[in-house]
Amino acid sequence: MPRFVALLALVLLALPTRAQDRGAINGYVRDATTGETLLGANVVVSGTPRGTATNTAGFYALASLRPGSYTLTASFLGYRDASRTVTLEPDATLRLDFELTPEDVEQAEVVVEAEEPIEEERAVGVQQVPIRVIQQLPSVFEDDLFRSIQLLPGIKAASDYSSKLYIRGGSPDQTLILLDGTTVYNPTHFFGFFSTFNTDAIKDVRVYKGAYPSTYGGRLGSVIDIYNRDGNRNEVAGMVSLGMLASRVGIEGPVTAGDARGSYMVAARRSTLEPLLAVLRNTLEDDAIPESFYFYDVNAKFGLDLTSRDRFSIAGYAGRDEVRIPFAADAAFDLDYGNQTLSLGYTRILSEAAFATFRATGSRYFSNPTGEVAGTTFQRPNEIVDFSGRADFDWLPNRKFEAHTGVWGGWLRLGLRNVFDEVERLNVRIPATYLSSYAQTVWRPTPGWILTGGLRGEFFGAGDYFRLSPHLQIERKFGDGAVVQLAGGRYHQFLTLISNEVFSGFDVWTTTGEGVPPAYSDQIVFGVKTRLPAGFRFDTEVYGRTMRDLFEIRPELQDVSGLDYHELFRFGEGYAYGAELLLERSEGRLNGLLGYTLSTVRRRYPNNPGFVDFFPPKYDRLHDFTAVLTYHLGRGWSLSGAGTYATGQAYTEPTGRYMVDNLPFIPGDLNVLVSNQLNGQRLPPYHRLDFGVTKVGEVLGADYEVQVQAVNVYNRRNLWFYFLDTSENPINRDPVRQLPILPNVSVTLRF
């Protein structure tokens, strides 16, 4: 590891320096109404090919500019452009902040004359998800971040009841989820029905679907990078929202400390489903209706500009679910799980072209599922505690070159217990230190070519594993209307999630160890992005990836006592490939996207009987089509719709069974089902249409929003799975279906 860090230092020392007498312009781009920084905003120098985008702190830098007069234009989707003309002196650094005014949707669409180069608008495999679009989509009781992301090409949902993300053939644990730079380990509420992220608290979301840059690491497949809102810097503002599943409240405003100026934000959400559950328990004869249930989550953030170059922030999240579910007269489950995160951040403008970010983070995930069946109790508590610190540096010395480097290290402890009938069968506590370092450079040898290269080194203490992860991306631009991209890399993962599709509270995290090496994946992505007239964009991406050394707890184990750690696992491999098409329009009264995915996913576990051949996982779908459209009628009215069609999920059709008796720890006889092929059959195709009407306006000095929505408009009861009743001979197969048509009404006030 020391040799690797030294190598990165030598690389950075060898980088070119800024030309003498040249100057620089830098600053922040903010929302003029709230003072929120805008991430990914475009800043271009009119009449030149020079342009850049703000980073995750809303900061931009244009270095190595010749002395003279320049007109800079800042733009961001949903905001009016702002232009400033300035004069740059030799060897000077000019601070130029922009404040953009939100665009009125009632106006005609805005034509941006000084557009940023197309390659800066979206890197290969990257999708930026505007929060305002998420809040307009029809939803099941609540607008939800992950359910909206599931509408993008290459991203799949397991069912109507799951907000977990299956991205380009990867399982949910293969996606790194960050909230203000802090890892979130189980971001789900209500059995996984929707995600923990309150959209009222979120400012920006970036989805890296594959071949992601070296600035991230620790997962095989993809990254979801989420940032909380900083809060209103100009005035105190609040909101109240009443909904059928949950109600929300939030407040934000400016703060001052001497000459320092900043802001705060607090947003809370609590379930309001309990009255409906009480009615259902009294009117329906259904054992699976919860006897008790609630969830909550709280987001908070505080930030302060210490000087014009220094900013401090602290952000936190806490959420929890508790539910008790009876399944029969003598069976019930109690679920208690949640997350807490804390992030301390400090950013500093180091020079005219250098920017630094420092973070200290803490994250905790806990799950305490308990159950009782026929008088026999069982428990499987699982916990992850993770403390880390990281430093990231950005350097943009001239228009041809930029460099990014950083280090991320910490300490993690994983705990897993298994208690059956009050006897402890498993108790594993694994502490591990981890450390990673990366260097990434971007080189533009000519206006039409961009080369990005990166190298990441990762060490994980549980097993003392060290791995290198290279990344390379090549881009060729053809004018301002098209760019061709090719990217690839290797990625490693030291944790794995044993996921339960029914209740996310049963999910269990495990880690590498002696005899359990980390999984790794090789990825390659080829993409073509085009900008079309009338605000349209058309993107095509083709991808392929392998997965090696996958490790999971062996599902056939009944008694794990006395086994060595590595004997708990089965080891496998897999691959995925596919193509994605995306037609998107972000301007005008009618906007939205049409997406199509053609994909194949296969896995196998050679050392596990019954899994030695490649098989399609449950979430493998050959075809997946989505359409999301919003039309602004005027006078505050808008219509929105989201439709989905997909190949049916894979499942295993049993062809026979036999009985085994007198097994330890299992009362009665055990029914063993026999099948000719694992996941060899398909459920019927899945399709659904959601529709909504939104009215916004002002009443008594407060902005209001009323949403009337219908989920599953034509009441398509998609098949979820088959329940096999083994008490019958032959076995009775009962279909378990997904959501019927569901209405939703919500009222939100902002003041």
mmCIF file of C-alpha atoms in Angstrom, residues 46 50 77 96 99 126 148 160 246 249 268 315 320 336 364 393 442 470 494-495 504 509 600 613 641 647 678-679 717:
data_model
loop_
_atom_site.group_PDB
_atom_site.id
_atom_site.type_symbol
_atom_site.label_atom_id
_atom_site.label_comp_id
_atom_site.label_asym_id
_atom_site.label_seq_id
_atom_site.Cartn_x
_atom_site.Cartn_y
_atom_site.Cartn_z
ATOM 1 C CA SER A 46 -19.245 32.391 -25.130
ATOM 2 C CA ARG A 50 -14.207 26.419 -23.245
ATOM 3 C CA LEU A 77 -32.122 22.461 -16.507
ATOM 4 C CA LEU A 96 -17.538 34.946 -10.235
ATOM 5 C CA GLU A 99 -27.439 32.912 -9.238
ATOM 6 C CA VAL A 126 -24.458 8.171 -15.997
ATOM 7 C CA SER A 148 -38.432 6.577 -10.171
ATOM 8 C CA ASP A 160 -44.470 -3.769 -7.159
ATOM 9 C CA ALA A 246 -47.003 8.872 5.268
ATOM 10 C CA VAL A 249 -42.984 18.129 7.513
ATOM 11 C CA ALA A 268 -39.152 14.420 8.814
ATOM 12 C CA ALA A 315 -25.585 16.156 7.759
ATOM 13 C CA ARG A 320 -36.474 2.888 11.564
ATOM 14 C CA ASP A 336 -37.121 -4.095 13.635
ATOM 15 C CA ARG A 364 -24.963 2.027 11.240
ATOM 16 C CA PHE A 393 -8.786 16.838 -4.403
ATOM 17 C CA VAL A 442 -8.763 13.706 -17.852
ATOM 18 C CA PRO A 470 -8.052 0.267 -13.254
ATOM 19 C CA PHE A 494 -15.710 -7.060 -0.038
ATOM 20 C CA LEU A 495 -19.276 -7.305 1.309
ATOM 21 C CA SER A 504 -36.048 -6.414 3.496
ATOM 22 C CA TRP A 509 -24.842 -8.597 5.321
ATOM 23 C CA THR A 600 -29.382 -11.223 -20.358
ATOM 24 C CA ASP A 613 -25.106 -24.876 -14.426
ATOM 25 C CA GLY A 641 -47.973 9.159 -16.804
ATOM 26 C CA THR A 647 -40.615 -9.970 -19.865
ATOM 27 C CA LEU A 678 -33.537 -23.923 -11.972
ATOM 28 C CA ASN A 679 -35.541 -20.838 -13.014
ATOM 29 C CA ARG A 717 -53.003 -7.878 -11.429
#
